């Protein structure tokens, strides 16, 4: 379930606060009377990382089922557990309809919805996510307050790595994502660009966040060990559009016909080498030093020197510029 992460000791919160949040979300089936007087010191979805006093959320994954580790979590000191079925444990067991969604709600509630205090940009697609996220972070980081989350880990504006399961997982799990965003808030972060894998979108890990923009790079055959078909894979990727805030912008690769099947949102900017793209590259050359091209489109023109090898990085740069 990803690498273990160390978190500083937190002030205890009433378990009842999280139970109320689960109830408001329509997820609660039952909570024992003992939950009303209990307090917790943290929230985890990885039994191996549980510290004494924390709440363990059992999440059913594609490979393992968190319910198999409830006993282990309690042995490690869990003060309460969130489960989808009755379990025989000595601590309060809160029963919910959906453990994955409950873990997300519990994480958001514990960390006081850190995503609401950040400008969030999600990037999805088969290829180009990591580079596009890095470029967006670079462009927005003139004050040292832009961070990123993805296969390279969780990186603060200072360039320092932040403890997170990012890097092991492209997109952290439902609780650790909230913990990572909360740590960024503590560090004065204003913007976060994050990779949104098809797995994470399918599992709803980004649900509840209001993204300022969603970037769609490209789509090719991949991850069919998880998704049953290319149709399911495309549907998972397109789910990023549902995570946009009211003023959120879809930033779509005009060169990839796959995205033509995605309903057009209220705001959309296209990029690519296609002449009708809102952001394109008119004249470009690629050599051993990188690329040089003229950024053009309805937002104006500018010459760009991109010190990244490979012509495939030109569309990645266009996507970052469009965003």
mmCIF file of C-alpha atoms in Angstrom:
data_model
loop_
_atom_site.group_PDB
_atom_site.id
_atom_site.type_symbol
_atom_site.label_atom_id
_atom_site.label_comp_id
_atom_site.label_asym_id
_atom_site.label_seq_id
_atom_site.Cartn_x
_atom_site.Cartn_y
_atom_site.Cartn_z
ATOM 1 C CA UNK A 1 0.000 0.000 0.000
ATOM 2 C CA UNK A 2 2.866 2.380 -0.687
ATOM 3 C CA UNK A 3 5.846 3.412 1.383
ATOM 4 C CA UNK A 4 5.365 4.369 5.001
ATOM 5 C CA UNK A 5 5.356 8.061 5.850
ATOM 6 C CA UNK A 6 6.196 9.732 9.137
ATOM 7 C CA UNK A 7 3.860 12.420 10.394
ATOM 8 C CA UNK A 8 4.289 14.596 13.456
ATOM 9 C CA UNK A 9 2.058 13.915 16.446
ATOM 10 C CA UNK A 10 -1.240 15.753 16.117
ATOM 11 C CA UNK A 11 -3.680 17.098 18.661
ATOM 12 C CA UNK A 12 -6.450 14.535 19.296
ATOM 13 C CA UNK A 13 -9.807 15.113 17.646
ATOM 14 C CA UNK A 14 -13.167 13.589 18.579
ATOM 15 C CA UNK A 15 -13.967 10.484 16.557
ATOM 16 C CA UNK A 16 -17.540 11.747 16.546
ATOM 17 C CA UNK A 17 -16.459 14.647 14.289
ATOM 18 C CA UNK A 18 -15.402 12.194 11.592
ATOM 19 C CA UNK A 19 -18.501 10.067 12.146
ATOM 20 C CA UNK A 20 -20.646 13.170 11.579
ATOM 21 C CA UNK A 21 -18.776 13.860 8.332
ATOM 22 C CA UNK A 22 -19.402 10.292 7.160
ATOM 23 C CA UNK A 23 -23.067 10.644 8.100
ATOM 24 C CA UNK A 24 -23.374 13.919 6.178
ATOM 25 C CA UNK A 25 -21.816 12.254 3.136
ATOM 26 C CA UNK A 26 -24.451 9.494 3.280
ATOM 27 C CA UNK A 27 -21.836 6.812 3.936
ATOM 28 C CA UNK A 28 -22.575 5.849 7.528
ATOM 29 C CA UNK A 29 -24.345 2.564 8.284
ATOM 30 C CA UNK A 30 -23.640 2.268 11.994
ATOM 31 C CA UNK A 31 -21.441 3.746 14.702
ATOM 32 C CA UNK A 32 -21.217 2.223 18.210
ATOM 33 C CA UNK A 33 -22.079 4.307 21.284
ATOM 34 C CA UNK A 34 -18.445 4.072 22.341
ATOM 35 C CA UNK A 35 -17.522 6.233 19.329
ATOM 36 C CA UNK A 36 -19.178 9.282 20.904
ATOM 37 C CA UNK A 37 -16.538 9.490 23.638
ATOM 38 C CA UNK A 38 -13.502 8.346 21.681
ATOM 39 C CA UNK A 39 -10.690 10.551 20.391
ATOM 40 C CA UNK A 40 -8.162 9.866 17.646
ATOM 41 C CA UNK A 41 -4.709 11.241 16.873
ATOM 42 C CA UNK A 42 -4.594 10.619 13.125
ATOM 43 C CA UNK A 43 -6.093 8.781 10.154
ATOM 44 C CA UNK A 44 -4.468 5.966 8.169
ATOM 45 C CA UNK A 45 -5.416 3.636 5.333
ATOM 46 C CA UNK A 46 -2.191 1.589 5.621
ATOM 47 C CA UNK A 47 -2.177 -0.764 8.616
ATOM 48 C CA UNK A 48 1.641 -0.906 8.597
ATOM 49 C CA UNK A 49 1.841 2.818 9.317
ATOM 50 C CA UNK A 50 -0.729 2.956 12.128
ATOM 51 C CA UNK A 51 0.439 4.686 15.298
ATOM 52 C CA UNK A 52 -1.218 4.365 18.729
ATOM 53 C CA UNK A 53 -4.419 6.382 18.918
ATOM 54 C CA UNK A 54 -5.062 6.630 15.187
ATOM 55 C CA UNK A 55 -8.118 5.698 13.113
ATOM 56 C CA UNK A 56 -7.610 2.914 10.570
ATOM 57 C CA UNK A 57 -9.759 2.962 7.426
ATOM 58 C CA UNK A 58 -10.083 -0.442 5.767
ATOM 59 C CA UNK A 59 -10.110 0.057 1.995
ATOM 60 C CA UNK A 60 -10.798 -2.706 -0.512
ATOM 61 C CA UNK A 61 -8.183 -2.499 -3.270
ATOM 62 C CA UNK A 62 -7.710 -4.356 -6.521
ATOM 63 C CA UNK A 63 -5.021 -6.609 -5.027
ATOM 64 C CA UNK A 64 -5.602 -6.587 -1.265
ATOM 65 C CA UNK A 65 -8.522 -5.894 1.032
ATOM 66 C CA UNK A 66 -7.833 -3.604 3.982
ATOM 67 C CA UNK A 67 -10.252 -5.631 6.089
ATOM 68 C CA UNK A 68 -7.633 -8.381 6.199
ATOM 69 C CA UNK A 69 -5.404 -6.025 8.202
ATOM 70 C CA UNK A 70 -7.903 -4.669 10.747
ATOM 71 C CA UNK A 71 -6.609 -6.954 13.497
ATOM 72 C CA UNK A 72 -3.034 -5.901 12.741
ATOM 73 C CA UNK A 73 -4.019 -2.221 12.860
ATOM 74 C CA UNK A 74 -5.638 -2.681 16.268
ATOM 75 C CA UNK A 75 -2.570 -4.562 17.517
ATOM 76 C CA UNK A 76 -0.482 -1.555 16.463
ATOM 77 C CA UNK A 77 -2.659 0.706 18.592
ATOM 78 C CA UNK A 78 -5.523 1.863 16.374
ATOM 79 C CA UNK A 79 -8.111 3.572 18.570
ATOM 80 C CA UNK A 80 -10.962 2.899 16.115
ATOM 81 C CA UNK A 81 -11.565 1.432 12.669
ATOM 82 C CA UNK A 82 -13.763 2.250 9.684
ATOM 83 C CA UNK A 83 -15.002 -0.870 7.903
ATOM 84 C CA UNK A 84 -17.645 -2.046 5.461
ATOM 85 C CA UNK A 85 -18.729 -5.038 7.518
ATOM 86 C CA UNK A 86 -18.882 -6.184 11.131
ATOM 87 C CA UNK A 87 -15.486 -7.056 12.594
ATOM 88 C CA UNK A 88 -14.536 -8.585 15.941
ATOM 89 C CA UNK A 89 -12.234 -5.985 17.497
ATOM 90 C CA UNK A 90 -11.863 -4.362 20.903
ATOM 91 C CA UNK A 91 -12.120 -0.775 19.597
ATOM 92 C CA UNK A 92 -15.045 1.175 18.114
ATOM 93 C CA UNK A 93 -15.836 -0.042 14.590
ATOM 94 C CA UNK A 94 -17.648 2.452 12.360
ATOM 95 C CA UNK A 95 -19.458 0.686 9.510
ATOM 96 C CA UNK A 96 -19.814 2.466 6.173
ATOM 97 C CA UNK A 97 -21.153 1.790 2.688
ATOM 98 C CA UNK A 98 -17.889 2.456 0.834
ATOM 99 C CA UNK A 99 -14.510 2.217 2.561
ATOM 100 C CA UNK A 100 -12.597 4.018 -0.191
ATOM 101 C CA UNK A 101 -14.951 6.996 -0.133
ATOM 102 C CA UNK A 102 -15.051 6.933 3.674
ATOM 103 C CA UNK A 103 -11.238 7.084 3.815
ATOM 104 C CA UNK A 104 -11.294 10.121 1.539
ATOM 105 C CA UNK A 105 -13.911 11.883 3.653
ATOM 106 C CA UNK A 106 -12.075 10.991 6.870
ATOM 107 C CA UNK A 107 -8.798 12.311 5.436
ATOM 108 C CA UNK A 108 -10.379 15.540 4.231
ATOM 109 C CA UNK A 109 -12.080 16.086 7.588
ATOM 110 C CA UNK A 110 -8.984 15.310 9.680
ATOM 111 C CA UNK A 111 -6.758 17.647 7.642
ATOM 112 C CA UNK A 112 -9.456 20.344 7.361
ATOM 113 C CA UNK A 113 -9.835 20.192 3.569
ATOM 114 C CA UNK A 114 -6.363 21.447 2.592
ATOM 115 C CA UNK A 115 -7.233 21.343 -1.111
ATOM 116 C CA UNK A 116 -9.568 24.309 -0.593
ATOM 117 C CA UNK A 117 -6.536 26.485 0.233
ATOM 118 C CA UNK A 118 -4.538 25.527 -2.853
ATOM 119 C CA UNK A 119 -4.818 26.084 -6.585
ATOM 120 C CA UNK A 120 -4.768 22.531 -7.913
ATOM 121 C CA UNK A 121 -3.951 21.385 -11.437
ATOM 122 C CA UNK A 122 -4.422 17.755 -12.462
ATOM 123 C CA UNK A 123 -2.639 16.175 -15.425
ATOM 124 C CA UNK A 124 -3.754 12.883 -16.952
ATOM 125 C CA UNK A 125 -2.905 10.863 -20.052
ATOM 126 C CA UNK A 126 -0.842 7.812 -20.996
ATOM 127 C CA UNK A 127 2.402 9.700 -21.626
ATOM 128 C CA UNK A 128 3.741 13.117 -20.719
ATOM 129 C CA UNK A 129 2.187 13.466 -17.272
ATOM 130 C CA UNK A 130 5.463 13.669 -15.346
ATOM 131 C CA UNK A 131 7.102 16.176 -17.701
ATOM 132 C CA UNK A 132 3.985 18.334 -17.998
ATOM 133 C CA UNK A 133 3.564 18.451 -14.217
ATOM 134 C CA UNK A 134 7.241 19.422 -13.809
ATOM 135 C CA UNK A 135 6.912 22.184 -16.410
ATOM 136 C CA UNK A 136 3.730 23.587 -14.847
ATOM 137 C CA UNK A 137 5.385 23.625 -11.424
ATOM 138 C CA UNK A 138 8.430 25.377 -12.918
ATOM 139 C CA UNK A 139 6.329 28.041 -14.665
ATOM 140 C CA UNK A 140 4.275 28.791 -11.531
ATOM 141 C CA UNK A 141 7.193 28.630 -9.088
ATOM 142 C CA UNK A 142 8.595 32.151 -9.503
ATOM 143 C CA UNK A 143 7.846 32.810 -5.813
ATOM 144 C CA UNK A 144 8.912 29.359 -4.660
ATOM 145 C CA UNK A 145 5.334 28.448 -3.722
ATOM 146 C CA UNK A 146 4.443 25.872 -6.401
ATOM 147 C CA UNK A 147 4.637 22.164 -5.616
ATOM 148 C CA UNK A 148 4.088 18.919 -7.485
ATOM 149 C CA UNK A 149 2.893 15.392 -6.819
ATOM 150 C CA UNK A 150 3.629 12.423 -9.046
ATOM 151 C CA UNK A 151 6.039 9.662 -9.994
ATOM 152 C CA UNK A 152 8.992 11.826 -8.904
ATOM 153 C CA UNK A 153 7.468 12.152 -5.435
ATOM 154 C CA UNK A 154 5.974 15.134 -3.632
ATOM 155 C CA UNK A 155 8.186 18.172 -4.214
ATOM 156 C CA UNK A 156 7.774 21.514 -2.464
ATOM 157 C CA UNK A 157 8.490 24.885 -4.054
ATOM 158 C CA UNK A 158 11.937 24.837 -2.479
ATOM 159 C CA UNK A 159 12.749 21.639 -4.372
ATOM 160 C CA UNK A 160 12.688 19.641 -1.141
ATOM 161 C CA UNK A 161 10.964 16.269 -1.117
ATOM 162 C CA UNK A 162 7.944 16.035 1.186
ATOM 163 C CA UNK A 163 7.113 12.704 2.917
ATOM 164 C CA UNK A 164 4.381 11.058 0.857
ATOM 165 C CA UNK A 165 3.517 7.832 -0.939
ATOM 166 C CA UNK A 166 3.805 9.869 -4.150
ATOM 167 C CA UNK A 167 6.614 8.257 -6.103
ATOM 168 C CA UNK A 168 5.544 4.773 -5.067
ATOM 169 C CA UNK A 169 2.039 5.557 -6.250
ATOM 170 C CA UNK A 170 1.622 8.067 -9.089
ATOM 171 C CA UNK A 171 -1.269 9.608 -7.155
ATOM 172 C CA UNK A 172 -1.263 9.023 -3.360
ATOM 173 C CA UNK A 173 -4.103 7.145 -1.713
ATOM 174 C CA UNK A 174 -7.183 8.908 -0.323
ATOM 175 C CA UNK A 175 -5.723 9.699 3.114
ATOM 176 C CA UNK A 176 -2.094 10.293 2.172
ATOM 177 C CA UNK A 177 -3.097 12.714 -0.596
ATOM 178 C CA UNK A 178 -4.825 14.873 2.018
ATOM 179 C CA UNK A 179 -1.788 14.586 4.321
ATOM 180 C CA UNK A 180 0.514 15.665 1.484
ATOM 181 C CA UNK A 181 -1.679 18.643 0.572
ATOM 182 C CA UNK A 182 -1.856 19.645 4.259
ATOM 183 C CA UNK A 183 1.945 19.590 4.477
ATOM 184 C CA UNK A 184 2.149 21.818 1.414
ATOM 185 C CA UNK A 185 -0.276 24.290 3.029
ATOM 186 C CA UNK A 186 1.946 24.396 6.141
ATOM 187 C CA UNK A 187 4.912 25.274 3.910
ATOM 188 C CA UNK A 188 3.137 28.235 2.322
ATOM 189 C CA UNK A 189 2.371 26.528 -0.982
ATOM 190 C CA UNK A 190 -0.143 28.231 -3.270
ATOM 191 C CA UNK A 191 -0.181 25.957 -6.336
ATOM 192 C CA UNK A 192 0.076 22.186 -6.743
ATOM 193 C CA UNK A 193 0.369 20.332 -10.063
ATOM 194 C CA UNK A 194 -0.340 16.637 -9.691
ATOM 195 C CA UNK A 195 -0.340 13.568 -11.871
ATOM 196 C CA UNK A 196 -3.745 11.911 -12.044
ATOM 197 C CA UNK A 197 -3.386 8.247 -12.953
ATOM 198 C CA UNK A 198 -6.280 6.310 -14.437
ATOM 199 C CA UNK A 199 -6.238 4.082 -11.343
ATOM 200 C CA UNK A 200 -6.613 7.037 -8.987
ATOM 201 C CA UNK A 201 -9.387 8.590 -11.064
ATOM 202 C CA UNK A 202 -11.259 5.283 -11.268
ATOM 203 C CA UNK A 203 -10.946 4.896 -7.494
ATOM 204 C CA UNK A 204 -12.135 8.448 -6.822
ATOM 205 C CA UNK A 205 -8.974 9.602 -5.020
ATOM 206 C CA UNK A 206 -9.360 13.121 -6.457
ATOM 207 C CA UNK A 207 -13.085 13.351 -5.731
ATOM 208 C CA UNK A 208 -13.954 16.276 -3.494
ATOM 209 C CA UNK A 209 -11.160 18.448 -4.879
ATOM 210 C CA UNK A 210 -11.997 21.497 -7.015
ATOM 211 C CA UNK A 211 -9.277 21.667 -9.647
ATOM 212 C CA UNK A 212 -8.444 24.956 -11.339
ATOM 213 C CA UNK A 213 -7.407 23.053 -14.472
ATOM 214 C CA UNK A 214 -7.261 19.550 -15.855
ATOM 215 C CA UNK A 215 -4.699 18.753 -18.558
ATOM 216 C CA UNK A 216 -5.297 15.843 -20.961
ATOM 217 C CA UNK A 217 -2.046 14.839 -22.685
ATOM 218 C CA UNK A 218 -2.642 11.779 -24.887
ATOM 219 C CA UNK A 219 -4.151 8.311 -24.863
ATOM 220 C CA UNK A 220 -2.645 5.013 -26.037
ATOM 221 C CA UNK A 221 -3.033 1.375 -25.053
ATOM 222 C CA UNK A 222 -1.911 0.894 -21.449
ATOM 223 C CA UNK A 223 -3.040 -0.471 -18.082
ATOM 224 C CA UNK A 224 -5.409 -3.002 -19.610
ATOM 225 C CA UNK A 225 -4.378 -5.287 -16.757
ATOM 226 C CA UNK A 226 -6.507 -2.992 -14.577
ATOM 227 C CA UNK A 227 -9.069 -1.574 -16.993
ATOM 228 C CA UNK A 228 -11.158 -4.146 -18.822
ATOM 229 C CA UNK A 229 -11.047 -2.282 -22.141
ATOM 230 C CA UNK A 230 -9.840 0.885 -23.844
ATOM 231 C CA UNK A 231 -13.352 2.242 -23.354
ATOM 232 C CA UNK A 232 -13.018 1.869 -19.582
ATOM 233 C CA UNK A 233 -9.493 3.324 -19.697
ATOM 234 C CA UNK A 234 -10.713 6.395 -21.611
ATOM 235 C CA UNK A 235 -13.687 6.803 -19.272
ATOM 236 C CA UNK A 236 -11.352 6.785 -16.257
ATOM 237 C CA UNK A 237 -9.131 9.460 -17.821
ATOM 238 C CA UNK A 238 -12.103 11.648 -18.753
ATOM 239 C CA UNK A 239 -13.271 11.535 -15.150
ATOM 240 C CA UNK A 240 -10.666 14.225 -14.434
ATOM 241 C CA UNK A 241 -13.090 16.725 -16.001
ATOM 242 C CA UNK A 242 -15.618 15.998 -13.245
ATOM 243 C CA UNK A 243 -13.040 17.123 -10.651
ATOM 244 C CA UNK A 244 -12.866 20.661 -12.046
ATOM 245 C CA UNK A 245 -14.191 23.556 -9.982
ATOM 246 C CA UNK A 246 -16.918 25.869 -11.234
ATOM 247 C CA UNK A 247 -14.341 28.021 -13.057
ATOM 248 C CA UNK A 248 -12.072 25.104 -13.929
ATOM 249 C CA UNK A 249 -10.485 24.830 -17.370
ATOM 250 C CA UNK A 250 -10.110 21.740 -19.552
ATOM 251 C CA UNK A 251 -6.691 21.846 -21.275
ATOM 252 C CA UNK A 252 -6.929 19.320 -24.103
ATOM 253 C CA UNK A 253 -4.434 17.929 -26.625
ATOM 254 C CA UNK A 254 -5.925 18.817 -30.019
ATOM 255 C CA UNK A 255 -3.638 16.296 -31.727
ATOM 256 C CA UNK A 256 -5.215 13.300 -29.985
ATOM 257 C CA UNK A 257 -8.583 12.330 -31.434
ATOM 258 C CA UNK A 258 -9.446 10.304 -28.308
ATOM 259 C CA UNK A 259 -10.465 13.453 -26.449
ATOM 260 C CA UNK A 260 -13.029 14.367 -29.133
ATOM 261 C CA UNK A 261 -15.382 12.003 -27.313
ATOM 262 C CA UNK A 262 -15.156 14.040 -24.123
ATOM 263 C CA UNK A 263 -18.062 16.481 -23.671
ATOM 264 C CA UNK A 264 -16.877 20.066 -23.879
ATOM 265 C CA UNK A 265 -16.947 21.782 -20.505
ATOM 266 C CA UNK A 266 -17.758 25.410 -19.840
ATOM 267 C CA UNK A 267 -14.138 26.446 -20.453
ATOM 268 C CA UNK A 268 -11.641 24.681 -22.716
ATOM 269 C CA UNK A 269 -8.211 25.525 -24.125
ATOM 270 C CA UNK A 270 -6.619 23.253 -26.717
ATOM 271 C CA UNK A 271 -2.945 22.723 -27.486
ATOM 272 C CA UNK A 272 -0.860 20.794 -30.001
ATOM 273 C CA UNK A 273 0.631 20.999 -33.469
ATOM 274 C CA UNK A 274 -2.809 21.011 -35.091
ATOM 275 C CA UNK A 275 -3.302 24.404 -36.805
ATOM 276 C CA UNK A 276 -6.629 24.985 -35.054
ATOM 277 C CA UNK A 277 -5.173 24.528 -31.540
ATOM 278 C CA UNK A 278 -5.447 27.532 -29.219
ATOM 279 C CA UNK A 279 -1.762 27.098 -28.303
ATOM 280 C CA UNK A 280 0.590 25.681 -30.920
ATOM 281 C CA UNK A 281 4.180 25.689 -32.171
ATOM 282 C CA UNK A 282 4.588 27.281 -35.593
ATOM 283 C CA UNK A 283 8.275 26.898 -36.406
ATOM 284 C CA UNK A 284 10.338 24.510 -34.392
ATOM 285 C CA UNK A 285 13.601 22.675 -34.562
ATOM 286 C CA UNK A 286 14.947 19.891 -32.379
ATOM 287 C CA UNK A 287 18.625 19.156 -31.849
ATOM 288 C CA UNK A 288 21.030 17.893 -29.183
ATOM 289 C CA UNK A 289 20.421 20.983 -27.033
ATOM 290 C CA UNK A 290 16.636 20.650 -26.972
ATOM 291 C CA UNK A 291 13.958 22.490 -28.924
ATOM 292 C CA UNK A 292 13.363 26.025 -30.138
ATOM 293 C CA UNK A 293 9.918 27.006 -31.352
ATOM 294 C CA UNK A 294 7.494 29.856 -31.720
ATOM 295 C CA UNK A 295 4.633 29.564 -29.252
ATOM 296 C CA UNK A 296 1.557 30.894 -31.036
ATOM 297 C CA UNK A 297 -2.221 30.985 -30.891
ATOM 298 C CA UNK A 298 -5.063 33.087 -29.607
ATOM 299 C CA UNK A 299 -3.045 34.181 -26.559
ATOM 300 C CA UNK A 300 -0.237 35.764 -28.585
ATOM 301 C CA UNK A 301 3.239 34.696 -29.679
ATOM 302 C CA UNK A 302 6.641 34.136 -28.067
ATOM 303 C CA UNK A 303 9.874 32.308 -28.850
ATOM 304 C CA UNK A 304 10.656 29.407 -26.555
ATOM 305 C CA UNK A 305 13.943 27.650 -25.865
ATOM 306 C CA UNK A 306 13.180 24.282 -24.286
ATOM 307 C CA UNK A 307 16.243 22.474 -22.883
ATOM 308 C CA UNK A 308 14.561 19.059 -23.068
ATOM 309 C CA UNK A 309 15.573 16.450 -25.621
ATOM 310 C CA UNK A 310 13.051 14.861 -27.973
ATOM 311 C CA UNK A 311 10.362 16.356 -30.184
ATOM 312 C CA UNK A 312 7.733 14.670 -27.989
ATOM 313 C CA UNK A 313 8.496 17.268 -25.310
ATOM 314 C CA UNK A 314 7.205 20.091 -27.528
ATOM 315 C CA UNK A 315 3.539 19.028 -27.001
ATOM 316 C CA UNK A 316 4.276 18.645 -23.268
ATOM 317 C CA UNK A 317 5.532 22.234 -23.181
ATOM 318 C CA UNK A 318 2.507 23.392 -25.177
ATOM 319 C CA UNK A 319 0.233 21.706 -22.646
ATOM 320 C CA UNK A 320 1.992 23.467 -19.766
ATOM 321 C CA UNK A 321 1.834 26.807 -21.596
ATOM 322 C CA UNK A 322 -1.871 26.331 -22.389
ATOM 323 C CA UNK A 323 -2.543 25.503 -18.755
#
